[in-house]
Amino acid sequence: MNENSSPLALLQLHLSTRGLSEDAIASIAKECEVVRCAESEVLLQPNQPIDALYLVCTGQLVGTIAMPGGVEKSVSFATRDDQIGILAILQESDGLQAKVTADQPSILLRVPREAAVRLLEEHPLWTRNLMRILGPQMRNTLIGARNRQRKRLVSFIHMSPKTCAMTIPLVEQLTSFGEQVGLISDRQETLALETTRSLNSVGSDGKFMPTHEFQKIVGGWSDVERIVFDCQYQSAADRLFDLIVACGTVYFVCDSKSTENVISVLREFLKQSPTLVEKICVIRVLNRDEQVAPLAPGLSDVCTKDFKYHWDGCNQESIVCTQYAGQRRILHHLRGVSVGLALGGGAARGMAHLGVLQVMDEAGISIDCLTGTSAGALTGIPFAAGYTADFLVNAFATDLQPGWPYTWLPYGDSIYVLAKYRFGGWDPMLRVYLNDWKLEQLPLQFASVTVDLISAAPVVRTTGDATTAVLESINLPGIARPICADGKALVDGGVLDNLPADIAINLGANFVIASDVSAKICFEFGGMNSDTPTEKMKRPSGTASLIRMRTVQDRSIRAIGGSHADITIEPDISTVQLTDFKIAGETAKLGRTAAEEVLPQLKSVLHEMDPQLFP
């Protein structure tokens, strides 16, 4: 945003003036004063009399209240297009209980209280718009947002000319959703798209248009609900700070070769204002032969979201590694939607997750983030790496088939699984598929859960070796020794969080599906049930007892994380034993059946969230 922006130019861009006439906007602007807040600057003190209405034009402010012991707790946020103070003015109250501080460099418009009261009466549509803004603000404060606010002004900054065409299908999709899009670009091919408004960012003199001219023109686009700014980095380099401050979200688009350049550019930029990192996302366009993204040390420090986009498809035939999947995840982000899928623990019963994943794929429901505990990590991490659910069903059924010595032994399946742990058989089996990849390289964001016996707390992995993350999460106590490293003694994540829907929310999901393979169990153990006479009961083996104890524990603690799910799929795997990996195909079918039963309800709820995104 230009440092010398006028009240009129700022007001024209604020959502509250949508639909107002030019005269109405001008009359409001006459009463406005531009207020600039530096990062960490206090705008309002607790219980300070509210003498004005504030309209947030850029940046972000946070409301905090003092807790016992002097600790401050964040209770609300105000970002671009939000307001501060309207309820206090309408209710004639004295002030806010919270302290309001700029979390980022921010620009606001201040309307004195008396003028605000008069203008609200004179312009009913302005009042209605402000109340519409207030609704989501209050809901987000009180109960958290399911639908996040869609950013009106977004930018795509291309580090390489190769990626410039990527914006075209995204804008086409937004317009197909019924969005009134205003497009600003330095490419004629992009400007040829049918949008509500368009503007060439390169002037007749061949130079990039100054920021204040953009602002003046765009300020008149009151019929536009989304403005997409699209250009090459070289064009916007000297205006980068103004651009990021003005936009709700900025997507830096790069290929594998230019990723280091992005990190370097953003690292220098964020030295000026570190909190602006919250606006920055990176889209990495991968080559067909790149199943996962190359390692990019430092990338997570300069952005809040790292998308991997197979623009031209992928040699690995997978729903995760396709142009469609990458595009949908970016569209979800633009529309304020993030769908998480939590996969619970349950040993061989976890093969039912693969059937759930098959149904999600076939229904066209793209997942934005995956979380998994134990068997959920075992099935979910290879899927996040780009392998299809069909492929994984066959792979697990083949790789976990007990050899002939075990088929002749009593409890041979249990002994086989025990040997897998005791003699390190999991690691080489998994590395055939996961190589030495890190979690942060996978096309689909994943978080695994393990438990540290030293700190007695769960440990969530979103980075680091993918195979090790699986091994830590499936490390059954009593059967395998803890994995000791970096001051931690790690065992199976199901000890504390067997259905990590809560972790999906921490990753940013605002709608969570859970696949729970512990909800339905068979009330039989060692060939015995509650009606078995005492004289016919036999003492099960120690290994079988440990496995049954785990089943009972999983069923009891599943609500700890699972209560955060919006929809839960519960496959009936009561007849499947925890060591029945050899029937992975049949178990996956049980997961498919359960997911198909829930699918109509799932589609209905998603449609309610966003009818265009989920028709």
Coordinates of C-alpha atoms in Angstrom, one line a residue:
M1 CA 0.0 0.0 0.0
N2 CA 1.4 3.4 -1.0
E3 CA 2.7 5.3 2.1
N4 CA 0.7 8.4 0.9
S5 CA -2.6 6.7 0.3
S6 CA -5.6 9.0 0.6
P7 CA -8.6 8.1 2.8
L8 CA -10.7 7.9 -0.3
A9 CA -8.4 5.4 -2.0
L10 CA -8.2 3.3 1.1
L11 CA -11.9 3.4 1.7
Q12 CA -12.7 2.3 -1.9
L13 CA -10.7 -0.9 -1.3
H14 CA -12.4 -1.7 2.0
L15 CA -15.1 -4.4 1.9
S16 CA -17.6 -2.2 3.8
T17 CA -18.1 0.1 0.8
R18 CA -19.0 -2.6 -1.6
G19 CA -22.2 -1.6 -3.5
L20 CA -22.0 2.1 -2.3
S21 CA -22.2 4.9 -4.8
E22 CA -19.2 7.0 -5.5
D23 CA -20.9 10.0 -3.7
A24 CA -21.6 7.8 -0.6
I25 CA -18.0 6.6 -0.4
A26 CA -16.7 10.2 -0.9
S27 CA -19.0 11.5 1.9
I28 CA -17.6 8.8 4.3
A29 CA -14.0 9.4 3.2
K30 CA -14.3 13.1 4.2
E31 CA -14.7 12.0 7.8
C32 CA -11.8 9.5 7.7
E33 CA -8.3 9.9 9.1
V34 CA -5.5 7.6 8.1
V35 CA -3.8 5.9 11.0
R36 CA -0.6 4.0 10.6
C37 CA 0.5 1.5 13.3
A38 CA 4.0 0.1 13.4
E39 CA 4.5 -3.5 14.4
S40 CA 3.8 -4.0 18.2
E41 CA 2.3 -0.5 18.5
V42 CA -0.8 -0.3 20.8
L43 CA -3.9 1.2 19.2
L44 CA -6.3 0.9 22.1
Q45 CA -5.7 0.3 25.8
P46 CA -8.1 -1.9 27.9
N47 CA -11.3 0.0 28.9
Q48 CA -10.1 3.1 26.9
P49 CA -13.2 5.0 25.8
I50 CA -14.1 4.2 22.2
D51 CA -14.1 7.6 20.5
A52 CA -14.0 6.3 16.9
L53 CA -14.8 3.5 14.5
Y54 CA -11.7 1.9 12.9
L55 CA -11.6 0.2 9.5
V56 CA -8.6 -2.1 8.9
C57 CA -7.1 -1.5 5.5
T58 CA -3.9 -3.5 5.7
G59 CA -2.0 -5.6 8.2
Q60 CA -3.3 -7.4 11.3
L61 CA -4.2 -6.4 14.9
V62 CA -4.7 -8.6 17.9
G63 CA -6.9 -8.1 20.9
T64 CA -5.4 -9.4 24.2
I65 CA -6.7 -9.6 27.8
A66 CA -4.6 -9.8 30.9
M67 CA -4.8 -13.2 32.7
P68 CA -3.8 -13.9 36.3
G69 CA 0.0 -13.7 36.7
G70 CA 0.3 -11.0 34.1
V71 CA 0.1 -13.3 31.1
E72 CA -1.7 -11.9 28.0
K73 CA -4.1 -14.1 26.1
S74 CA -5.1 -13.4 22.5
V75 CA -8.9 -13.3 22.2
S76 CA -9.5 -11.8 18.8
F77 CA -7.8 -10.7 15.5
A78 CA -8.7 -8.0 13.0
T79 CA -7.3 -8.2 9.5
R80 CA -7.8 -6.4 6.2
D81 CA -11.5 -5.5 5.6
D82 CA -12.3 -6.0 9.4
Q83 CA -13.5 -3.2 11.7
I84 CA -12.9 -2.3 15.4
G85 CA -15.4 -0.5 17.6
I86 CA -18.8 -0.7 15.8
L87 CA -20.6 -2.6 18.7
A88 CA -19.3 -0.1 21.2
I89 CA -20.6 2.8 19.1
L90 CA -24.0 1.2 18.4
Q91 CA -24.5 0.1 22.1
E92 CA -23.0 3.4 23.4
S93 CA -20.6 1.5 25.7
D94 CA -17.5 3.0 27.1
G95 CA -14.8 0.8 25.7
L96 CA -13.2 -2.6 25.0
Q97 CA -11.9 -4.9 27.7
A98 CA -9.1 -6.0 25.4
K99 CA -5.9 -4.2 24.5
V100 CA -5.6 -3.9 20.7
T101 CA -2.0 -4.1 19.3
A102 CA -0.7 -4.1 15.7
D103 CA 0.6 -7.6 15.1
Q104 CA 1.9 -6.4 11.7
P105 CA 2.5 -3.0 10.2
S106 CA -1.1 -1.8 9.7
I107 CA -3.0 1.0 8.1
L108 CA -6.5 1.9 9.4
L109 CA -9.1 4.5 8.7
R110 CA -10.4 6.3 11.8
V111 CA -14.0 7.7 11.8
P112 CA -14.7 9.8 14.8
R113 CA -17.6 8.5 16.9
E114 CA -20.1 11.3 16.3
A115 CA -19.4 11.2 12.5
A116 CA -19.6 7.4 12.5
V117 CA -23.1 7.5 14.2
R118 CA -24.3 10.0 11.6
L119 CA -22.9 8.2 8.6
L120 CA -24.3 4.9 9.8
E121 CA -27.7 6.5 9.8
E122 CA -27.2 8.2 6.4
H123 CA -25.9 5.1 4.6
P124 CA -27.9 2.0 5.6
L125 CA -26.0 -0.2 3.1
W126 CA -22.7 0.8 4.8
T127 CA -24.2 -0.2 8.1
R128 CA -25.4 -3.5 6.7
N129 CA -21.9 -4.3 5.2
L130 CA -20.2 -3.5 8.5
M131 CA -22.6 -5.8 10.4
R132 CA -21.9 -8.6 7.8
I133 CA -18.2 -8.1 8.6
L134 CA -18.9 -8.2 12.3
G135 CA -20.7 -11.6 12.1
P136 CA -17.7 -13.7 11.0
Q137 CA -15.4 -11.7 13.4
M138 CA -17.6 -12.6 16.4
R139 CA -18.0 -16.3 15.3
N140 CA -14.3 -16.7 14.8
T141 CA -13.6 -15.2 18.2
L142 CA -16.2 -17.3 20.1
I143 CA -16.2 -20.7 18.4
G144 CA -13.4 -20.6 15.7
A145 CA -13.9 -20.4 12.0
R146 CA -15.0 -23.2 9.8
N147 CA -14.9 -21.0 6.7
R148 CA -12.0 -18.6 6.8
Q149 CA -12.3 -15.2 5.3
R150 CA -11.4 -15.2 1.7
K151 CA -8.8 -12.6 0.9
R152 CA -10.0 -10.0 -1.6
L153 CA -6.6 -9.1 -2.9
V154 CA -4.1 -11.9 -3.6
S155 CA -0.9 -11.9 -5.6
F156 CA 1.0 -14.5 -7.6
I157 CA 4.7 -13.6 -8.0
H158 CA 6.5 -15.8 -10.5
M159 CA 10.2 -16.4 -10.0
S160 CA 10.5 -18.0 -13.4
P161 CA 8.7 -17.3 -16.7
K162 CA 8.1 -21.1 -16.9
T163 CA 5.4 -20.9 -14.2
C164 CA 3.5 -17.9 -15.4
A165 CA 0.8 -19.9 -17.3
M166 CA -0.1 -21.6 -14.0
T167 CA -2.3 -18.6 -13.0
I168 CA -4.7 -19.1 -15.9
P169 CA -6.5 -22.3 -14.8
L170 CA -6.7 -20.9 -11.2
V171 CA -8.5 -17.7 -12.4
E172 CA -10.7 -19.7 -14.7
Q173 CA -11.8 -21.9 -11.8
L174 CA -12.5 -18.9 -9.6
T175 CA -14.7 -17.3 -12.3
S176 CA -16.5 -20.6 -12.9
F177 CA -17.4 -20.5 -9.1
G178 CA -19.2 -17.3 -9.8
E179 CA -16.5 -15.0 -8.4
Q180 CA -16.4 -11.5 -9.8
V181 CA -12.6 -11.3 -10.5
G182 CA -10.5 -8.3 -11.3
L183 CA -7.2 -9.3 -12.9
I184 CA -4.0 -7.4 -13.0
S185 CA -1.1 -9.0 -15.0
D186 CA 1.9 -8.3 -17.1
R187 CA 1.1 -11.1 -19.5
Q188 CA -1.3 -10.7 -22.5
E189 CA -2.1 -14.4 -22.4
T190 CA -3.4 -14.1 -18.8
L191 CA -5.2 -10.8 -19.6
A192 CA -7.1 -12.6 -22.4
L193 CA -9.1 -14.5 -19.7
E194 CA -12.8 -13.5 -19.3
T195 CA -12.9 -11.6 -16.0
T196 CA -15.1 -8.8 -14.6
R197 CA -12.2 -6.3 -14.8
S198 CA -8.7 -6.5 -16.1
L199 CA -5.6 -4.2 -16.2
N200 CA -2.2 -4.4 -17.8
S201 CA 0.4 -3.8 -15.1
V202 CA 2.8 -2.5 -17.8
G203 CA 2.1 1.0 -18.9
S204 CA 2.3 2.3 -22.5
D205 CA 5.9 3.3 -21.8
G206 CA 6.8 -0.3 -21.2
K207 CA 7.4 0.3 -17.5
F208 CA 5.7 -1.3 -14.5
M209 CA 2.8 0.9 -13.4
P210 CA 3.4 2.9 -10.1
T211 CA 1.6 1.6 -7.0
H212 CA -0.5 4.7 -6.5
E213 CA -1.9 4.4 -10.1
F214 CA -2.9 0.8 -9.4
Q215 CA -4.5 1.9 -6.2
K216 CA -6.5 4.6 -7.9
I217 CA -7.8 2.4 -10.7
V218 CA -8.6 -0.6 -8.5
G219 CA -10.3 1.6 -6.0
G220 CA -13.1 2.1 -8.5
W221 CA -13.6 -1.7 -9.0
S222 CA -16.6 -1.8 -6.5
D223 CA -18.2 -4.6 -8.6
V224 CA -15.2 -6.9 -8.0
E225 CA -15.0 -9.3 -5.1
R226 CA -11.6 -10.8 -5.8
I227 CA -8.6 -9.0 -7.2
V228 CA -5.8 -11.2 -8.6
F229 CA -2.4 -9.6 -9.1
D230 CA -0.1 -11.7 -11.3
C231 CA 3.4 -10.8 -12.4
Q232 CA 7.0 -11.9 -12.6
Y233 CA 9.3 -11.1 -9.7
Q234 CA 11.6 -8.9 -11.8
S235 CA 8.7 -6.6 -12.5
A236 CA 7.6 -6.2 -8.8
A237 CA 11.0 -6.5 -7.0
D238 CA 11.2 -2.8 -6.1
R239 CA 7.6 -2.7 -4.9
L240 CA 7.6 -6.0 -3.0
F241 CA 7.1 -4.5 0.5
D242 CA 4.1 -2.4 -0.6
L243 CA 2.6 -5.3 -2.4
I244 CA 2.8 -7.8 0.5
V245 CA 1.4 -5.2 3.0
A246 CA -1.5 -4.4 0.7
C247 CA -2.4 -8.0 -0.1
G248 CA -4.2 -10.6 2.0
T249 CA -2.1 -13.4 0.6
V250 CA 1.0 -13.5 -1.6
Y251 CA 1.9 -16.7 -3.4
F252 CA 5.5 -16.9 -4.6
V253 CA 5.6 -19.4 -7.5
C254 CA 8.9 -21.2 -8.3
D255 CA 10.3 -24.3 -9.8
S256 CA 12.9 -26.6 -8.1
K257 CA 15.8 -24.5 -9.5
S258 CA 14.6 -21.2 -8.2
T259 CA 13.5 -22.3 -4.7
E260 CA 16.8 -21.2 -3.1
N261 CA 16.3 -17.8 -4.7
V262 CA 12.8 -17.4 -3.2
I263 CA 14.2 -18.3 0.2
S264 CA 17.0 -15.7 -0.1
V265 CA 14.6 -13.0 -1.3
L266 CA 12.1 -13.6 1.4
R267 CA 14.7 -13.9 4.1
E268 CA 16.0 -10.4 3.3
F269 CA 12.5 -9.0 3.0
L270 CA 11.2 -10.4 6.3
K271 CA 14.1 -8.6 8.1
Q272 CA 12.0 -5.5 7.7
S273 CA 8.8 -7.0 9.2
P274 CA 9.0 -10.6 10.4
T275 CA 5.3 -10.9 11.1
L276 CA 4.4 -10.5 7.5
V277 CA 5.5 -14.1 7.0
E278 CA 1.8 -14.9 7.8
K279 CA 0.8 -13.6 4.4
I280 CA 3.3 -15.5 2.4
C281 CA 2.8 -18.9 0.7
V282 CA 5.2 -20.7 -1.7
I283 CA 4.0 -22.8 -4.6
R284 CA 6.7 -25.2 -5.9
V285 CA 6.0 -26.4 -9.4
L286 CA 7.6 -29.9 -9.6
N287 CA 8.8 -31.8 -12.7
R288 CA 7.1 -35.0 -13.9
D289 CA 10.1 -37.0 -12.6
E290 CA 10.0 -35.4 -9.2
Q291 CA 7.6 -37.6 -7.1
V292 CA 8.5 -35.4 -4.0
A293 CA 10.0 -31.9 -3.8
P294 CA 13.7 -31.4 -3.4
L295 CA 14.9 -30.5 0.1
A296 CA 14.7 -26.7 0.8
P297 CA 16.3 -25.9 4.1
G298 CA 15.0 -22.6 5.5
L299 CA 11.8 -22.6 3.5
S300 CA 9.5 -23.1 6.5
D301 CA 11.0 -20.0 8.1
V302 CA 9.9 -17.6 5.3
C303 CA 6.4 -18.8 4.5
T304 CA 3.3 -20.2 6.3
K305 CA 2.3 -22.7 3.6
D306 CA 4.3 -24.7 1.1
F307 CA 2.4 -26.1 -1.8
K308 CA 3.8 -28.8 -4.1
Y309 CA 2.2 -28.6 -7.6
H310 CA 2.7 -31.2 -10.3
W311 CA 1.7 -28.7 -13.0
D312 CA 2.4 -31.2 -15.8
G313 CA 1.4 -34.3 -13.9
C314 CA 3.8 -36.9 -12.5
N315 CA 5.3 -40.1 -13.7
Q316 CA 4.0 -41.6 -10.4
E317 CA 0.4 -42.3 -11.2
S318 CA -1.3 -41.0 -8.0
I319 CA -4.2 -38.8 -7.0
V320 CA -1.7 -36.9 -4.8
C321 CA 0.7 -36.2 -7.6
T322 CA -1.5 -34.7 -10.3
Q323 CA -2.2 -31.3 -11.7
Y324 CA -5.8 -31.6 -10.5
A325 CA -4.8 -32.4 -6.9
G326 CA -2.2 -29.5 -6.7
Q327 CA -4.7 -27.1 -8.2
R328 CA -7.5 -28.1 -5.8
R329 CA -5.3 -27.6 -2.8
I330 CA -4.5 -24.0 -3.9
L331 CA -8.1 -23.3 -4.7
H332 CA -9.1 -24.6 -1.3
H333 CA -6.7 -22.1 0.2
L334 CA -8.0 -19.2 -1.9
R335 CA -11.6 -20.1 -0.9
G336 CA -10.7 -20.3 2.8
V337 CA -11.2 -24.1 3.1
S338 CA -8.8 -26.7 4.5
V339 CA -9.9 -30.3 4.7
G340 CA -7.9 -32.6 7.0
L341 CA -8.1 -36.4 7.3
A342 CA -7.0 -38.1 10.6
L343 CA -6.1 -41.8 10.4
G344 CA -6.2 -43.6 13.7
G345 CA -4.1 -46.4 15.1
G346 CA -5.1 -50.1 15.1
A347 CA -2.2 -52.2 13.6
A348 CA -3.4 -54.4 10.8
R349 CA -6.9 -52.9 11.1
G350 CA -5.4 -49.7 9.9
M351 CA -5.4 -51.2 6.4
A352 CA -9.1 -50.1 6.4
H353 CA -7.7 -46.5 6.0
L354 CA -6.7 -47.4 2.5
G355 CA -10.3 -48.1 1.5
V356 CA -11.3 -44.8 3.0
L357 CA -8.6 -43.1 0.9
Q358 CA -9.9 -44.9 -2.2
V359 CA -13.4 -43.5 -1.7
M360 CA -12.1 -39.9 -1.1
D361 CA -10.1 -40.2 -4.3
E362 CA -13.0 -41.4 -6.4
A363 CA -15.4 -38.8 -4.9
G364 CA -13.0 -36.0 -5.9
I365 CA -12.5 -34.8 -2.3
S366 CA -9.0 -33.5 -2.2
I367 CA -7.3 -33.6 1.2
D368 CA -5.2 -30.6 2.3
C369 CA -3.4 -32.3 5.2
L370 CA -3.1 -35.8 6.6
T371 CA -2.4 -36.9 10.2
G372 CA -1.8 -40.4 11.5
T373 CA -1.0 -42.4 14.6
S374 CA 0.5 -45.8 14.4
A375 CA -1.2 -47.7 11.6
G376 CA -2.4 -44.2 10.4
A377 CA 1.2 -43.2 9.9
L378 CA 2.0 -46.5 8.3
T379 CA -0.6 -46.1 5.6
G380 CA -0.8 -42.3 5.5
I381 CA 2.8 -41.4 4.9
P382 CA 3.3 -43.6 1.8
F383 CA 0.0 -42.1 0.5
A384 CA 1.2 -38.6 1.2
A385 CA 4.4 -39.5 -0.7
G386 CA 2.3 -40.1 -3.9
Y387 CA 1.4 -43.8 -3.9
T388 CA -2.2 -44.7 -4.7
A389 CA -4.3 -46.5 -2.2
D390 CA -4.7 -49.4 -4.7
F391 CA -1.0 -49.8 -4.9
L392 CA -0.5 -49.7 -1.2
V393 CA -3.2 -52.4 -0.6
N394 CA -1.2 -54.8 -2.8
A395 CA 2.2 -53.7 -1.4
F396 CA 1.2 -54.2 2.2
A397 CA -0.5 -57.5 1.5
T398 CA 2.6 -58.8 -0.3
D399 CA 5.3 -57.3 2.0
L400 CA 3.6 -58.4 5.2
Q401 CA 2.8 -61.9 4.2
P402 CA 4.3 -64.3 6.8
G403 CA 6.7 -66.8 5.4
W404 CA 6.2 -70.6 5.6
P405 CA 7.8 -71.2 9.0
Y406 CA 5.2 -68.8 10.6
T407 CA 2.2 -70.4 8.9
W408 CA 3.0 -73.7 10.7
L409 CA 3.4 -72.1 14.2
P410 CA 0.6 -71.5 16.7
Y411 CA 0.0 -67.7 16.8
G412 CA 2.3 -67.5 13.8
D413 CA 0.9 -64.1 12.7
S414 CA 1.6 -62.6 16.1
I415 CA 5.1 -64.1 16.1
Y416 CA 5.8 -62.7 12.6
V417 CA 4.8 -59.2 13.7
L418 CA 6.9 -59.6 16.9
A419 CA 9.9 -60.6 14.8
K420 CA 9.3 -57.6 12.5
Y421 CA 9.9 -55.4 15.5
R422 CA 12.6 -57.3 17.3
F423 CA 14.8 -57.7 14.2
G424 CA 14.3 -54.3 12.5
G425 CA 12.2 -55.6 9.6
W426 CA 10.1 -52.5 9.2
D427 CA 12.9 -50.1 8.2
P428 CA 14.1 -51.8 5.0
M429 CA 10.6 -52.7 3.9
L430 CA 9.5 -49.0 4.1
R431 CA 12.6 -47.5 2.5
V432 CA 11.9 -49.4 -0.7
Y433 CA 9.0 -46.9 -1.1
L434 CA 10.0 -43.9 1.0
N435 CA 13.8 -43.9 0.2
D436 CA 15.4 -41.2 2.4
W437 CA 12.7 -38.7 1.8
K438 CA 11.8 -36.2 4.5
L439 CA 8.2 -35.4 5.6
E440 CA 8.5 -31.8 4.4
Q441 CA 9.3 -33.1 0.9
L442 CA 6.0 -35.0 0.4
P443 CA 3.4 -33.6 -1.9
L444 CA 0.7 -33.8 0.7
Q445 CA 1.4 -32.3 4.2
F446 CA 1.6 -35.0 6.9
A447 CA 1.9 -35.0 10.7
S448 CA 2.7 -38.3 12.6
V449 CA 2.2 -38.8 16.3
T450 CA 4.5 -40.6 18.7
V451 CA 4.9 -40.4 22.5
D452 CA 8.0 -39.5 24.5
L453 CA 8.3 -41.6 27.7
I454 CA 10.7 -39.1 29.2
S455 CA 8.6 -36.0 29.0
A456 CA 5.3 -38.1 29.1
A457 CA 4.0 -36.0 26.2
P458 CA 3.0 -36.6 22.6
V459 CA 5.5 -35.6 19.9
V460 CA 4.2 -34.5 16.5
R461 CA 6.5 -34.9 13.5
T462 CA 6.0 -32.7 10.4
T463 CA 9.6 -32.7 9.4
G464 CA 12.4 -35.2 9.3
D465 CA 13.0 -38.7 7.9
A466 CA 9.6 -40.1 6.7
T467 CA 10.5 -43.7 7.4
T468 CA 11.7 -42.9 10.9
A469 CA 8.4 -41.0 11.5
V470 CA 6.6 -44.3 10.7
L471 CA 8.8 -46.4 12.9
E472 CA 8.4 -44.0 15.9
S473 CA 4.6 -43.9 15.5
I474 CA 4.1 -47.7 15.2
N475 CA 6.6 -48.6 18.0
L476 CA 4.4 -50.8 20.2
P477 CA 5.5 -50.7 23.9
G478 CA 5.9 -54.1 25.4
I479 CA 6.7 -55.6 22.0
A480 CA 9.4 -53.2 20.9
R481 CA 11.9 -51.2 22.9
P482 CA 11.6 -47.4 22.8
I483 CA 13.5 -45.6 20.1
C484 CA 15.9 -43.4 21.9
A485 CA 17.3 -40.3 20.2
D486 CA 17.8 -36.6 20.9
G487 CA 16.8 -36.8 24.6
K488 CA 13.6 -38.7 23.9
A489 CA 12.4 -42.3 24.4
L490 CA 9.7 -42.8 21.7
V491 CA 6.9 -45.3 21.5
D492 CA 3.6 -45.7 19.6
G493 CA 1.6 -42.5 19.4
G494 CA -1.6 -44.3 20.3
V495 CA -0.6 -44.3 23.9
L496 CA -1.8 -40.7 24.2
D497 CA -3.6 -39.7 21.0
N498 CA -4.9 -42.6 18.9
L499 CA -7.1 -40.5 16.5
P500 CA -5.3 -37.2 15.8
A501 CA -8.1 -35.0 14.5
D502 CA -6.8 -32.4 16.9
I503 CA -3.5 -32.4 15.2
A504 CA -5.2 -31.8 11.8
I505 CA -6.7 -28.6 13.3
N506 CA -3.3 -27.5 14.5
L507 CA -2.1 -27.9 10.9
G508 CA -4.8 -25.4 9.8
A509 CA -7.7 -27.7 8.8
N510 CA -11.1 -26.1 9.4
F511 CA -13.0 -29.3 8.4
V512 CA -11.7 -32.7 9.7
I513 CA -12.7 -36.2 8.6
A514 CA -11.5 -39.0 10.9
S515 CA -11.1 -42.7 10.1
D516 CA -11.4 -44.6 13.3
V517 CA -10.5 -48.3 13.2
S518 CA -10.8 -48.7 17.0
A519 CA -14.4 -47.9 17.5
K520 CA -15.8 -51.3 16.7
I521 CA -14.1 -54.4 18.2
C522 CA -15.0 -58.0 18.7
F523 CA -15.8 -58.9 22.3
E524 CA -13.8 -62.1 22.2
F525 CA -10.3 -62.8 23.2
G526 CA -8.2 -65.9 22.8
G527 CA -11.2 -67.9 21.7
M528 CA -13.1 -66.9 24.8
N529 CA -16.2 -64.6 25.4
S530 CA -18.2 -63.5 28.4
D531 CA -20.2 -66.8 28.3
T532 CA -17.2 -69.1 28.3
P533 CA -17.3 -71.4 31.4
T534 CA -14.2 -71.1 33.7
E535 CA -13.2 -74.7 33.1
K536 CA -12.9 -74.1 29.4
M537 CA -11.0 -70.8 29.6
K538 CA -7.3 -70.9 28.6
R539 CA -4.6 -68.4 29.4
P540 CA -3.5 -66.5 26.3
S541 CA 0.1 -65.8 25.5
G542 CA 1.9 -62.7 26.7
T543 CA 2.1 -61.3 23.2
A544 CA -1.6 -61.9 22.5
S545 CA -2.4 -60.2 25.8
L546 CA -0.3 -57.2 25.0
I547 CA -2.0 -56.8 21.7
R548 CA -5.5 -57.1 23.2
M549 CA -4.6 -54.6 25.9
R550 CA -3.6 -52.2 23.1
T551 CA -7.0 -52.8 21.4
V552 CA -8.9 -52.0 24.6
Q553 CA -6.7 -48.9 25.2
D554 CA -7.2 -47.6 21.7
R555 CA -10.9 -47.9 22.0
S556 CA -10.9 -46.1 25.3
I557 CA -8.7 -43.1 24.4
R558 CA -9.9 -42.5 20.9
A559 CA -12.1 -39.6 22.0
I560 CA -9.0 -37.6 23.2
G561 CA -8.2 -36.4 19.7
G562 CA -11.1 -37.8 17.8
S563 CA -13.7 -35.5 19.4
H564 CA -12.4 -32.7 17.2
A565 CA -13.5 -34.4 14.0
D566 CA -16.5 -33.1 12.1
I567 CA -17.3 -36.4 10.5
T568 CA -16.0 -39.8 11.7
I569 CA -15.9 -43.0 9.5
E570 CA -15.9 -46.2 11.6
P571 CA -15.1 -49.3 9.6
D572 CA -16.5 -52.5 11.1
I573 CA -13.2 -54.4 11.5
S574 CA -14.3 -56.3 14.6
T575 CA -13.4 -59.6 12.9
V576 CA -9.9 -58.5 11.9
Q577 CA -7.1 -59.3 14.3
L578 CA -4.4 -56.7 14.9
T579 CA -1.8 -58.9 13.2
D580 CA -3.9 -59.8 10.1
F581 CA -1.7 -57.8 7.7
K582 CA -2.0 -60.7 5.1
I583 CA -5.6 -59.8 4.5
A584 CA -4.9 -56.1 3.8
G585 CA -7.1 -56.3 0.7
E586 CA -10.2 -57.5 2.5
T587 CA -9.6 -55.1 5.4
A588 CA -9.4 -52.2 2.9
K589 CA -12.8 -53.2 1.5
L590 CA -14.3 -52.8 5.0
G591 CA -12.9 -49.3 5.1
R592 CA -14.4 -48.6 1.6
T593 CA -17.8 -49.9 2.7
A594 CA -17.8 -47.6 5.8
A595 CA -16.7 -44.6 3.8
E596 CA -19.3 -45.1 1.1
E597 CA -22.0 -45.2 3.8
V598 CA -20.9 -41.8 5.2
L599 CA -20.1 -40.2 1.8
P600 CA -23.6 -38.7 1.2
Q601 CA -23.5 -37.0 4.6
L602 CA -19.9 -35.9 4.0
K603 CA -20.7 -34.4 0.6
S604 CA -23.7 -32.6 2.1
V605 CA -21.7 -30.9 4.8
L606 CA -18.9 -29.9 2.4
H607 CA -21.5 -28.5 0.0
E608 CA -22.8 -26.4 2.9
M609 CA -19.3 -25.0 3.5
D610 CA -18.7 -24.0 -0.1
P611 CA -21.4 -25.0 -2.7
Q612 CA -19.1 -24.0 -5.6
L613 CA -16.1 -25.8 -4.4
F614 CA -18.1 -28.9 -3.5
P615 CA -21.1 -29.0 -5.9

